[in-house]
N, CA, C and O of each residue as an XYZ file, in Angstrom:
800
protein
N       0.884     -1.146      0.131
C       0.046     -0.076      0.026
C       0.784      1.212      0.016
O       1.560      1.426      0.948
N       0.624      2.188     -1.017
C       1.425      3.462     -0.986
C       1.090      4.320      0.283
O      -0.001      4.293      0.852
N       2.141      5.066      0.645
C       1.851      5.906      1.987
C       1.683      7.368      1.486
O       1.842      7.703      0.312
N       1.354      8.177      2.474
C       0.913      9.637      2.325
C       2.224     10.438      3.065
O       2.593     10.203      4.216
N       2.720     11.237      2.330
C       3.774     12.117      3.055
C       3.388     13.479      3.316
O       3.859     14.463      2.745
N       2.439     13.479      4.279
C       1.674     14.664      4.631
C       2.573     15.794      5.304
O       3.409     15.494      6.156
N       2.370     17.079      4.897
C       3.258     18.166      5.374
C       2.336     19.426      5.362
O       1.284     19.518      4.729
N       2.925     20.436      6.205
C       2.057     21.785      6.164
C       1.987     22.136      4.695
O       2.875     21.862      3.888
N       0.931     22.724      4.430
C       0.671     23.074      2.909
C       1.539     24.055      2.387
O       1.704     24.161      1.172
N       2.151     24.840      3.270
C       3.025     25.956      2.728
C       4.260     25.202      2.128
O       4.761     25.688      1.114
N       4.739     24.186      2.601
C       5.824     23.325      2.221
C       5.653     22.716      0.893
O       6.614     22.317      0.235
N       4.341     22.638      0.471
C       4.133     21.951     -0.629
C       3.509     22.841     -1.914
O       2.982     22.261     -2.863
N       3.602     24.060     -1.863
C       3.090     25.118     -2.838
C       3.589     24.737     -4.286
O       2.976     24.862     -5.346
N       4.776     24.272     -4.076
C       5.454     23.918     -5.616
C       4.900     22.769     -6.199
O       5.131     22.547     -7.388
N       4.143     21.938     -5.481
C       3.697     20.859     -6.082
C       2.129     20.691     -6.354
O       1.637     19.625     -6.722
N       1.397     21.870     -6.133
C      -0.053     22.055     -6.442
C      -0.186     23.154     -7.384
O       0.710     23.978     -7.573
N      -1.415     23.161     -8.028
C      -1.655     23.994     -9.012
C      -1.549     25.650     -8.687
O      -1.967     26.136     -7.635
N      -0.976     26.363     -9.672
C      -0.647     27.719     -9.207
C      -1.888     28.474     -8.620
O      -1.727     29.047     -7.542
N      -3.255     28.533     -9.303
C      -4.238     29.178     -8.571
C      -4.507     28.713     -7.212
O      -4.997     29.529     -6.431
N      -4.256     27.508     -6.804
C      -4.582     26.990     -5.464
C      -3.483     27.538     -4.731
O      -3.824     28.200     -3.751
N      -2.267     27.440     -4.941
C      -1.103     27.992     -4.137
C      -1.181     29.494     -3.868
O      -0.888     30.011     -2.789
N      -1.657     30.222     -5.087
C      -2.002     31.667     -4.638
C      -2.968     31.965     -3.737
O      -2.867     32.887     -2.928
N      -4.078     31.099     -3.848
C      -5.308     31.426     -2.887
C      -4.907     30.859     -1.442
O      -5.348     31.366     -0.411
N      -4.115     29.867     -1.454
C      -3.687     29.592     -0.021
C      -2.813     30.505      0.650
O      -2.974     30.770      1.841
N      -1.955     30.972      0.003
C      -0.980     31.912      0.689
C      -1.686     33.170      1.071
O      -1.113     33.966      1.814
N      -2.786     33.392      0.658
C      -3.706     34.709      0.881
C      -4.680     34.462      2.007
O      -5.410     35.378      2.386
N      -4.726     33.210      2.581
C      -5.581     32.840      3.780
C      -5.035     33.229      4.946
O      -3.809     33.277      5.046
N      -5.882     33.574      6.027
C      -5.359     34.025      7.279
C      -4.528     32.689      7.847
O      -4.826     31.557      7.468
N      -3.591     32.918      8.675
C      -2.636     32.075      9.115
C      -3.369     31.057      9.885
O      -2.976     29.897      9.763
N      -4.474     31.322     10.739
C      -5.188     30.364     11.548
C      -5.902     29.381     10.708
O      -6.123     28.275     11.202
N      -6.338     29.668      9.359
C      -6.779     28.621      8.544
C      -5.786     27.862      7.934
O      -5.957     26.652      7.784
N      -4.600     28.507      7.503
C      -3.553     28.001      6.750
C      -2.934     26.839      7.445
O      -2.623     25.785      6.889
N      -2.771     27.137      8.794
C      -2.031     25.920      9.552
C      -2.700     24.899      9.902
O      -2.169     24.024     10.585
N      -3.989     24.819      9.502
C      -4.829     23.672      9.622
C      -4.952     22.908      8.269
O      -5.769     21.993      8.166
N      -4.255     23.225      7.367
C      -4.323     22.540      5.783
C      -3.069     21.784      5.722
O      -2.022     22.361      6.015
N      -3.066     20.615      5.390
C      -1.846     19.916      4.914
C      -1.984     19.427      3.505
O      -3.073     19.470      2.933
N      -0.860     18.947      2.914
C      -0.838     18.487      1.483
C       0.025     17.180      1.458
O       0.853     16.973      2.345
N      -0.164     16.377      0.517
C       0.684     15.067      0.327
C       0.546     14.921     -1.165
O      -0.508     15.074     -1.783
N       1.907     14.560     -1.766
C       1.862     13.972     -3.014
C       1.369     12.794     -2.979
O       1.448     12.103     -1.963
N       0.645     12.290     -4.349
C       0.004     10.972     -4.426
C       0.302     10.557     -5.871
O       0.826     11.368     -6.634
N       0.019      9.454     -6.227
C       0.133      8.737     -7.413
C      -1.104      9.492     -8.336
O      -2.284      9.453     -7.986
N      -0.675     10.116     -9.450
C      -1.756     10.796    -10.267
C      -2.783      9.891    -10.680
O      -3.949     10.277    -10.769
N      -2.367      8.455    -10.997
C      -3.247      7.426    -11.478
C      -4.316      7.127    -10.420
O      -5.370      6.591    -10.763
N      -4.096      7.430     -9.248
C      -5.071      7.186     -7.866
C      -5.749      8.448     -7.524
O      -6.246      8.481     -6.398
N      -5.868      9.473     -8.249
C      -6.529     10.689     -7.703
C      -7.910     10.567     -7.595
O      -8.474     11.277     -6.762
N      -8.684      9.657     -8.408
C     -10.186      9.523     -8.161
C     -10.477      8.993     -6.944
O      -9.732      8.149     -6.447
N     -11.561      9.415     -6.341
C     -11.993      9.329     -4.955
C     -11.993      7.809     -4.643
O     -11.409      7.517     -3.599
N     -12.571      6.720     -5.392
C     -12.533      5.467     -4.945
C     -11.204      4.848     -5.094
O     -10.843      4.034     -4.245
N     -10.419      5.158     -6.112
C      -9.120      4.648     -6.251
C      -8.201      5.098     -5.009
O      -7.495      4.310     -4.379
N      -8.300      6.368     -4.766
C      -7.431      6.995     -3.682
C      -7.791      6.330     -2.382
O      -6.900      5.933     -1.630
N      -9.013      6.202     -2.104
C      -9.569      5.682     -0.759
C      -8.871      4.176     -0.714
O      -8.302      3.771      0.300
N      -8.966      3.488     -1.785
C      -8.678      2.012     -1.820
C      -7.174      1.829     -1.524
O      -6.731      1.039     -0.690
N      -6.371      2.729     -2.379
C      -4.983      2.568     -2.070
C      -4.323      3.083     -0.989
O      -3.432      2.421     -0.455
N      -4.656      4.265     -0.554
C      -4.111      4.837      0.720
C      -4.907      4.603      1.944
O      -4.521      5.054      3.023
N      -5.984      3.931      1.831
C      -6.699      3.494      3.059
C      -7.349      4.622      3.784
O      -7.537      4.533      4.998
N      -7.731      5.766      3.054
C      -8.419      6.833      3.555
C      -9.957      6.531      3.395
O     -10.333      6.073      2.316
N     -10.839      6.752      4.367
C     -12.192      6.434      4.187
C     -12.724      7.244      3.037
O     -12.294      8.366      2.769
N     -13.791      6.560      2.287
C     -14.491      7.229      1.266
C     -15.328      8.314      1.899
O     -15.514      9.359      1.276
N     -15.846      8.131      3.105
C     -16.588      9.110      3.840
C     -15.970     10.401      4.201
O     -16.610     11.368      4.615
N     -14.481     10.359      3.995
C     -13.722     11.529      4.261
C     -13.433     12.335      2.992
O     -12.725     13.342      3.010
N     -13.985     11.872      1.944
C     -13.682     12.431      0.632
C     -14.574     13.610      0.472
O     -15.781     13.481      0.679
N     -14.075     14.719      0.127
C     -14.995     15.823     -0.299
C     -14.899     16.235     -1.631
O     -13.908     16.885     -1.961
N     -15.904     15.922     -2.583
C     -15.706     16.225     -3.873
C     -16.281     17.509     -4.411
O     -17.381     17.914     -4.035
N     -15.534     18.154     -5.297
C     -15.639     19.510     -5.801
C     -16.213     19.256     -7.321
O     -15.548     18.814     -8.258
N     -17.578     19.631     -7.353
C     -18.258     19.404     -8.737
C     -18.437     20.754     -9.413
O     -18.926     21.687     -8.777
N     -18.119     20.871    -10.478
C     -18.274     22.025    -11.302
C     -19.514     22.027    -12.050
O     -19.708     21.138    -12.880
N     -20.440     23.000    -11.826
C     -21.739     22.980    -12.572
C     -21.903     24.243    -13.458
O     -21.288     25.286    -13.231
N     -22.621     24.107    -14.302
C     -23.090     25.360    -15.188
C     -24.553     25.521    -15.330
O     -25.247     24.704    -15.935
N     -25.034     26.646    -14.731
C     -26.348     26.936    -14.877
C     -26.747     27.858    -16.050
O     -25.972     28.773    -16.327
N     -27.887     27.705    -16.768
C     -28.218     28.462    -17.905
C     -29.612     28.983    -17.681
O     -30.514     28.277    -17.232
N     -29.750     30.249    -18.013
C     -30.944     30.951    -18.107
C     -30.873     32.006    -19.344
O     -30.147     33.000    -19.328
N     -31.663     31.675    -20.329
C     -31.482     32.364    -21.442
C     -30.094     32.078    -22.147
O     -29.685     30.965    -22.481
N     -29.433     33.314    -22.316
C     -28.187     33.125    -22.946
C     -27.125     33.368    -21.888
O     -25.927     33.449    -22.159
N     -27.611     33.476    -20.720
C     -26.589     33.635    -19.598
C     -26.165     32.249    -18.988
O     -27.043     31.479    -18.599
N     -24.879     31.930    -18.901
C     -24.289     30.769    -18.302
C     -23.617     31.229    -16.975
O     -22.843     32.186    -16.969
N     -23.900     30.593    -15.956
C     -23.204     30.953    -14.609
C     -22.580     29.596    -14.067
O     -23.233     28.552    -14.065
N     -21.439     29.670    -13.667
C     -20.570     28.600    -13.202
C     -20.427     28.734    -11.694
O     -20.412     29.798    -11.074
N     -20.318     27.438    -11.161
C     -20.377     27.362     -9.676
C     -19.623     26.085     -9.300
O     -19.479     25.209    -10.153
N     -19.165     25.946     -8.141
C     -18.518     24.750     -7.465
C     -19.482     24.288     -6.419
O     -20.085     25.061     -5.675
N     -19.596     22.970     -6.401
C     -20.486     22.299     -5.227
C     -19.541     21.333     -4.643
O     -18.936     20.517     -5.337
N     -19.397     21.439     -3.183
C     -18.578     20.526     -2.487
C     -19.454     19.658     -1.561
O     -20.079     20.206     -0.653
N     -19.530     18.239     -1.766
C     -20.283     17.432     -1.192
C     -19.487     16.086     -0.711
O     -18.680     15.592     -1.498
N     -19.674     15.556      0.415
C     -19.121     14.225      0.761
C     -19.156     13.228     -0.420
O     -20.081     13.277     -1.230
N     -18.225     12.387     -0.520
C     -18.374     11.269     -1.721
C     -19.340     10.356     -1.363
O     -19.869      9.679     -2.245
N     -19.698     10.212     -0.036
C     -20.730      9.140      0.255
C     -22.204      9.721      0.146
O     -23.148      9.115      0.654
N     -22.357     10.878     -0.513
C     -23.596     11.530     -0.693
C     -23.843     11.806     -2.161
O     -22.972     11.588     -3.003
N     -25.148     12.331     -2.485
C     -25.542     12.638     -3.914
C     -25.869     14.124     -3.892
O     -26.562     14.681     -3.041
N     -25.206     14.762     -5.072
C     -25.471     16.153     -5.179
C     -26.939     16.372     -5.872
O     -27.308     15.835     -6.916
N     -27.675     17.257     -5.085
C     -29.051     17.501     -5.630
C     -28.911     18.583     -6.673
O     -28.932     19.775     -6.364
N     -28.765     18.149     -7.925
C     -28.472     19.240     -9.014
C     -29.806     20.010     -9.459
O     -29.893     21.238     -9.421
N     -30.761     19.221     -9.853
C     -31.929     19.891    -10.348
C     -32.987     20.530     -9.488
O     -33.992     21.092     -9.924
N     -32.609     20.366     -8.032
C     -33.536     21.178     -7.227
C     -32.694     22.133     -6.380
O     -32.892     23.338     -6.536
N     -31.800     21.737     -5.524
C     -31.220     22.692     -4.860
C     -30.089     23.436     -5.635
O     -29.945     24.637     -5.410
N     -29.333     22.853     -6.468
C     -28.466     23.629     -7.148
C     -29.102     24.608     -8.225
O     -28.618     25.722     -8.428
N     -30.200     24.134     -8.895
C     -30.935     24.852     -9.756
C     -31.414     26.263     -9.139
O     -31.278     27.371     -9.658
N     -31.989     25.957     -7.943
C     -32.459     27.098     -7.177
C     -31.556     28.049     -6.689
O     -31.859     29.237     -6.574
N     -30.366     27.546     -6.371
C     -29.142     28.553     -5.865
C     -28.758     29.376     -7.172
O     -28.500     30.578     -7.104
N     -28.736     28.730     -8.248
C     -28.243     29.549     -9.395
C     -29.256     30.401    -10.111
O     -28.914     31.262    -10.921
N     -30.534     30.142     -9.793
C     -31.456     30.730    -10.520
C     -31.659     30.429    -11.840
O     -32.103     31.222    -12.670
N     -31.324     29.245    -12.056
C     -31.159     28.804    -13.599
C     -32.327     27.874    -13.977
O     -32.917     27.206    -13.128
N     -32.636     27.859    -15.290
C     -33.573     27.036    -15.910
C     -33.185     25.548    -16.044
O     -33.917     24.573    -15.876
N     -31.809     25.580    -16.399
C     -31.181     24.244    -16.612
C     -29.770     24.248    -16.000
O     -28.987     25.172    -16.219
N     -29.458     23.162    -15.207
C     -28.119     23.066    -14.607
C     -27.449     21.576    -15.133
O     -28.056     20.508    -15.048
N     -26.261     21.709    -15.616
C     -25.483     20.539    -16.077
C     -24.165     20.668    -15.521
O     -23.699     21.732    -15.114
N     -23.520     19.456    -15.513
C     -22.055     19.245    -15.293
C     -21.144     20.119    -16.270
O     -21.304     19.954    -17.479
N     -20.359     20.883    -15.896
C     -19.503     21.679    -16.836
C     -18.693     20.687    -17.655
O     -18.166     19.757    -17.044
N     -18.526     20.787    -19.057
C     -17.700     19.692    -19.856
C     -16.457     19.918    -19.275
O     -16.136     20.985    -18.752
N     -15.603     18.724    -19.375
C     -14.228     18.586    -18.871
C     -13.242     19.661    -19.366
O     -12.491     20.243    -18.584
N     -13.269     19.902    -20.679
C     -12.308     20.877    -21.138
C     -12.640     22.259    -20.686
O     -11.768     23.073    -20.381
N     -14.045     22.530    -20.645
C     -14.378     23.988    -20.057
C     -13.987     24.150    -18.676
O     -13.505     25.207    -18.269
N     -14.195     23.039    -17.866
C     -13.930     23.106    -16.409
C     -12.359     23.315    -16.322
O     -11.919     24.227    -15.621
N     -11.663     22.626    -16.902
C     -10.140     22.733    -16.969
C      -9.582     24.222    -17.392
O      -8.746     24.864    -16.756
N     -10.140     24.571    -18.436
C      -9.768     25.835    -18.889
C     -10.087     27.025    -17.996
O      -9.302     27.952    -17.798
N     -11.268     26.924    -17.490
C     -11.747     28.077    -16.654
C     -11.172     28.069    -15.194
O     -11.128     29.089    -14.506
N     -10.771     26.943    -14.811
C     -10.302     26.717    -13.436
C      -8.724     26.919    -13.330
O      -8.136     27.377    -12.350
N      -8.211     26.534    -14.401
C      -6.651     26.386    -14.518
C      -6.242     25.236    -13.700
O      -5.142     25.293    -13.152
N      -6.872     24.359    -13.571
C      -6.676     22.996    -12.769
C      -6.685     21.777    -13.762
O      -7.021     21.827    -14.946
N      -6.281     20.740    -13.106
C      -6.376     19.411    -13.889
C      -7.608     18.810    -13.589
O      -8.125     18.906    -12.475
N      -8.173     18.109    -14.659
C      -9.462     17.343    -14.408
C      -9.091     16.102    -13.463
O      -8.228     15.258    -13.705
N      -9.926     16.163    -12.330
C      -9.560     15.078    -11.436
C      -8.869     15.649    -10.184
O      -8.489     14.947     -9.248
N      -8.742     16.974    -10.252
C      -7.855     17.500     -9.280
C      -8.508     18.916     -8.802
O      -8.065     19.597     -7.877
N      -9.527     19.199     -9.524
C     -10.336     20.543     -9.319
C     -10.754     20.740     -7.641
O     -11.350     19.865     -7.013
N     -10.389     21.854     -7.140
C     -10.674     21.940     -5.826
C     -11.350     23.350     -5.547
O     -11.259     24.278     -6.351
N     -12.072     23.444     -4.279
C     -12.825     24.828     -4.063
C     -11.902     25.953     -3.803
O     -12.270     27.127     -3.832
N     -10.575     25.532     -3.524
C      -9.618     26.684     -3.166
C      -8.988     27.200     -4.506
O      -8.516     26.395     -5.309
N      -8.986     28.541     -4.737
C      -8.426     28.905     -6.116
C      -9.315     29.143     -7.235
O      -8.851     29.533     -8.307
N     -10.528     28.945     -7.077
C     -11.382     29.029     -8.126
C     -11.529     30.557     -8.734
O     -11.103     31.515     -8.089
N     -12.084     30.698     -9.862
C     -12.381     32.162    -10.392
C     -13.229     32.968     -9.445
O     -14.203     32.494     -8.861
N     -12.863     34.060     -9.336
C     -13.347     35.212     -8.432
C     -14.823     35.312     -8.490
O     -15.469     35.530     -7.465
N     -15.398     35.156     -9.682
C     -16.853     35.292     -9.974
C     -17.684     34.007     -9.707
O     -18.907     34.011     -9.851
N     -16.968     32.868     -9.301
C     -17.883     31.774     -9.085
C     -18.456     31.689     -7.754
O     -17.801     32.165     -6.828
N     -19.655     31.119     -7.507
C     -20.154     30.888     -6.116
C     -19.465     29.431     -5.826
O     -19.241     28.603     -6.709
N     -19.205     29.282     -4.604
C     -18.861     27.965     -4.037
C     -19.733     27.583     -2.823
O     -19.763     28.174     -1.744
N     -20.428     26.506     -3.179
C     -21.412     25.940     -2.113
C     -20.976     24.703     -1.569
O     -20.648     23.779     -2.313
N     -20.943     24.603     -0.246
C     -20.458     23.617      0.418
C     -21.767     22.985      1.184
O     -22.459     23.725      1.882
N     -22.070     21.650      1.037
C     -23.019     20.860      1.859
C     -22.765     21.064      3.314
O     -21.588     21.068      3.677
N     -23.752     21.241      4.237
C     -23.412     21.548      5.563
C     -22.858     20.067      6.447
O     -22.258     20.108      7.522
N     -23.186     18.945      5.781
C     -22.649     17.785      6.244
C     -21.046     17.775      6.140
O     -20.450     17.101      6.980
N     -20.361     18.415      5.249
C     -18.909     18.378      5.070
C     -18.481     19.090      6.416
O     -17.640     18.465      7.062
N     -18.839     20.080      6.857
C     -18.389     20.787      7.993
C     -18.422     19.848      9.225
O     -17.712     20.128     10.191
N     -19.123     18.871      9.239
C     -19.160     17.973     10.460
C     -18.006     16.885     10.497
O     -17.705     16.234     11.498
N     -17.444     16.794      9.326
C     -16.289     15.697      9.197
C     -15.057     16.239      9.867
O     -14.618     17.343      9.546
N     -14.413     15.399     10.910
C     -13.213     15.815     11.461
C     -11.981     16.138     10.529
O     -11.051     16.905     10.782
N     -12.188     15.363      9.370
C     -11.018     15.678      8.361
C     -11.555     15.272      6.944
O     -12.157     14.202      6.857
N     -11.392     15.997      5.903
C     -11.688     15.776      4.630
C     -10.582     15.910      3.919
O      -9.684     16.645      4.332
N     -10.452     15.132      2.581
C      -9.455     15.202      1.580
C     -10.148     15.845      0.306
O     -11.211     15.404     -0.130
N      -9.534     16.823     -0.212
C      -9.821     17.531     -1.539
C      -8.565     17.558     -2.505
O      -7.429     17.179     -2.221
N      -8.983     18.060     -3.645
C      -8.045     18.127     -4.709
C      -7.081     19.243     -4.254
O      -7.244     19.965     -3.270
N      -5.970     19.272     -5.193
C      -4.853     20.236     -4.958
C      -4.650     20.980     -6.265
O      -3.652     21.669     -6.474
N      -5.643     20.813     -7.141
C      -5.569     21.490     -8.545
C      -4.751     20.700     -9.575
O      -4.715     21.058    -10.753
N      -4.078     19.595     -9.110
C      -3.441     18.814     -9.849
C      -3.710     17.396     -9.469
O      -4.140     17.158     -8.340
N      -3.481     16.393    -10.363
C      -3.887     15.093     -9.837
C      -2.754     14.321     -8.995
O      -3.013     13.251     -8.446
N      -1.702     14.819     -8.935
C      -0.653     14.427     -8.148
C      -0.475     14.763     -6.691
O       0.469     14.399     -5.989
N      -1.532     15.525     -6.313
C      -1.425     15.953     -4.874
C      -2.941     15.980     -4.341
O      -3.947     15.976     -5.051
N      -2.886     16.010     -2.894
C      -4.126     16.016     -2.370
C      -3.997     17.062     -0.873
O      -2.978     17.159     -0.190
N      -5.054     17.630     -0.664
C      -5.028     18.560      0.505
C      -5.896     17.892      1.605
O      -6.941     17.298      1.341
N      -5.401     18.025      2.832
C      -6.108     17.448      3.984
C      -6.449     18.602      5.057
O      -5.566     19.341      5.493
N      -7.849     18.702      5.461
C      -8.058     19.789      6.316
C      -9.503     19.307      7.110
O     -10.292     18.517      6.592
N      -9.669     19.815      8.219
C     -10.959     19.703      9.067
C     -12.081     20.102      7.970
O     -11.812     20.923      7.093
N     -13.236     19.539      8.050
C     -14.214     19.844      7.382
C     -14.856     21.105      7.696
O     -15.548     21.575      6.794
N     -14.779     21.724      8.731
C     -15.076     23.035      9.099
C     -14.389     24.115      8.510
O     -14.879     25.238      8.385
N     -13.221     23.775      8.135
C     -12.261     24.914      7.448
C     -12.853     25.388      6.289
O     -12.843     26.574      5.959
N     -13.510     24.245      5.492
C     -13.960     24.586      4.131
C     -15.074     25.709      4.316
O     -15.202     26.604      3.481
N     -15.839     25.620      5.402
C     -17.019     26.640      5.725
C     -16.414     28.030      5.889
O     -17.092     29.024      5.632
N     -15.095     28.127      6.332
C     -14.503     29.367      6.490
C     -13.790     29.936      5.409
O     -13.284     31.050      5.546
N     -13.687     29.289      4.326
C     -13.028     29.755      3.178
C     -13.729     30.920      2.521
O     -14.948     31.077      2.580
N     -12.796     31.826      1.816
C     -13.632     33.096      1.111
C     -14.656     32.569      0.266
O     -14.525     31.484     -0.299
N     -15.748     33.345      0.146
C     -16.777     33.135     -0.821
C     -17.633     31.903     -0.744
O     -18.547     31.705     -1.545
N     -17.333     31.098      0.205
C     -18.122     29.805      0.618
C     -19.458     29.965      1.151
O     -19.695     30.608      2.173
N     -20.315     29.384      0.462
C     -21.812     29.560      1.240
C     -22.210     28.032      1.619
O     -22.252     27.101      0.815
N     -22.476     27.967      2.926
C     -22.739     26.456      3.285
C     -24.224     26.402      3.165
O     -24.984     27.278      3.579
N     -24.598     25.222      2.520
C     -25.958     25.124      2.144
C     -26.514     23.731      2.705
O     -25.972     22.676      2.374
N     -27.699     23.771      3.630
C     -28.206     22.568      4.010
C     -29.102     21.894      2.802
O     -29.941     22.524      2.158
N     -28.841     20.781      2.645
C     -29.629     19.902      1.693
C     -28.948     20.038      0.237
O     -29.600     19.786     -0.776
N     -27.735     20.409      0.194
C     -27.019     20.451     -1.100
C     -26.836     19.060     -1.608
O     -26.804     18.874     -2.825
N     -26.717     18.089     -0.787
C     -26.661     16.794     -1.009
C     -27.552     15.936     -0.336
O     -28.138     16.369      0.656
N     -27.742     14.785     -0.726
C     -28.832     13.945     -0.028
C     -28.061     12.540      0.239
O     -27.034     12.293     -0.394
N     -28.543     11.695      1.120
C     -28.061     10.445      1.198
C     -28.618      9.414      0.152
O     -29.794      9.474     -0.208
N     -27.809      8.533     -0.293
C     -28.194      7.613     -1.383
C     -29.429      6.832     -1.103
O     -30.200      6.499     -2.003
N     -29.626      6.519      0.262
C     -30.799      5.764      0.802
C     -31.950      6.602      0.625
O     -33.048      6.088      0.411
N     -31.779      8.022      0.704
C     -33.077      8.783      0.707
C     -33.425      9.145     -0.720
O     -34.497      9.715     -0.920
N     -32.552      8.843     -1.814
C     -32.789      9.279     -3.103
C     -33.933      8.364     -3.787
O     -34.532      8.790     -4.775
N     -34.174      7.291     -3.321
C     -35.309      6.449     -3.872
C     -34.856      6.009     -5.324
O     -33.658      5.921     -5.593
N     -35.775      5.755     -6.188
C     -35.470      5.435     -7.526
C     -34.720      6.538     -8.160
O     -34.894      7.743     -7.980
N     -33.878      5.969     -8.913
C     -32.853      6.853     -9.526
C     -33.271      8.101    -10.154
O     -33.547      8.188    -11.350
N     -33.313      9.112     -9.280
C     -33.884     10.470     -9.512
C     -32.790     11.071    -10.427
O     -31.652     11.080     -9.959
N     -32.989     11.602    -11.735
C     -32.122     12.461    -12.288
C     -31.674     13.785    -11.733
O     -30.757     14.471    -12.186
N     -32.408     14.051    -10.729
C     -32.098     15.364     -9.929
C     -30.950     15.213     -8.898
O     -30.526     16.184     -8.272
N     -30.450     13.927     -8.742
C     -29.542     13.550     -7.587
C     -28.455     12.792     -8.227
O     -28.768     11.757     -8.816
N     -27.212     13.163     -8.193
C     -26.159     12.587     -8.952
C     -25.176     12.110     -7.778
O     -24.861     12.806     -6.813
N     -24.755     10.820     -8.029
C     -23.808     10.221     -7.028
C     -22.403     10.822     -7.079
O     -21.671     10.799     -8.069
N     -22.105     11.381     -5.853
C     -20.880     12.196     -5.892
C     -19.789     11.309     -5.720
O     -18.662     11.803     -5.729
N     -19.912     10.165     -5.575
C     -18.808      9.232     -5.395
C     -18.115      8.777     -6.866
O     -16.969      8.360     -7.036
N     -19.130      8.980     -7.835
C     -18.615      8.697     -9.239
C     -18.528      9.995    -10.145
O     -17.465     10.414    -10.602
N     -19.640     10.524    -10.332
C     -19.796     11.873    -10.979
C     -18.804     12.779    -10.529
O     -18.111     13.389    -11.343
N     -18.663     12.935     -9.201
C     -17.863     13.996     -8.696
C     -16.407     13.842     -8.890
O     -15.704     14.807     -8.590
N     -15.857     12.786     -9.343
C     -14.732     12.580     -9.662
C     -14.121     13.238    -10.691
O     -12.936     13.170    -11.017
N     -15.237     14.052    -11.318
C     -14.685     15.040    -12.281
C     -13.747     16.055    -11.650
O     -12.869     16.580    -12.335
N     -13.906     16.346    -10.369
C     -13.123     17.336     -9.789
C     -12.041     16.890     -8.833
O     -10.859     16.895     -9.174
N     -12.405     16.544     -7.758
C     -11.390     16.128     -6.615
C     -11.170     14.668     -6.528
O     -10.404     14.209     -5.681
């Protein structure tokens, strides 16, 4: 089993995406000192593969899902952070938050270009300044979560509560639902343990 070489995130800024590093160094020191980073095998960046290989519980994975809401000719991008063990409520909660008539996942090439991050490593830290960042309230209850570092070859580790204190983050009750509560495969709810590997 591969091992994690965790370190204070400031010691790893050279191995994470540039926009992520820039956003991290701008954080208050009280938040920054609670964030760690570790290099990982890029081939193991997706949530399920990472959890199995490194022995990190899937329930501690917080996936960052890039969505695009459209109303008329206006397209609004946002990021949604949910636990990998839950389902993102796209067509109800997210649609309401964005005030959009239609919400979909941002295409891979579009998400990569706009975030300046690698697909499979997109993270809520360092996103474009005009994007909303929504975090499901259950993420804040997790003692520790793992998120992307903007590249597939690294991960960030932090208490879930820290995500709620990041700039521009809005904590949303009901952003995600439990798979057991989803009932019959409702297209409004997307399994974040699979689809969410778009990002982190």
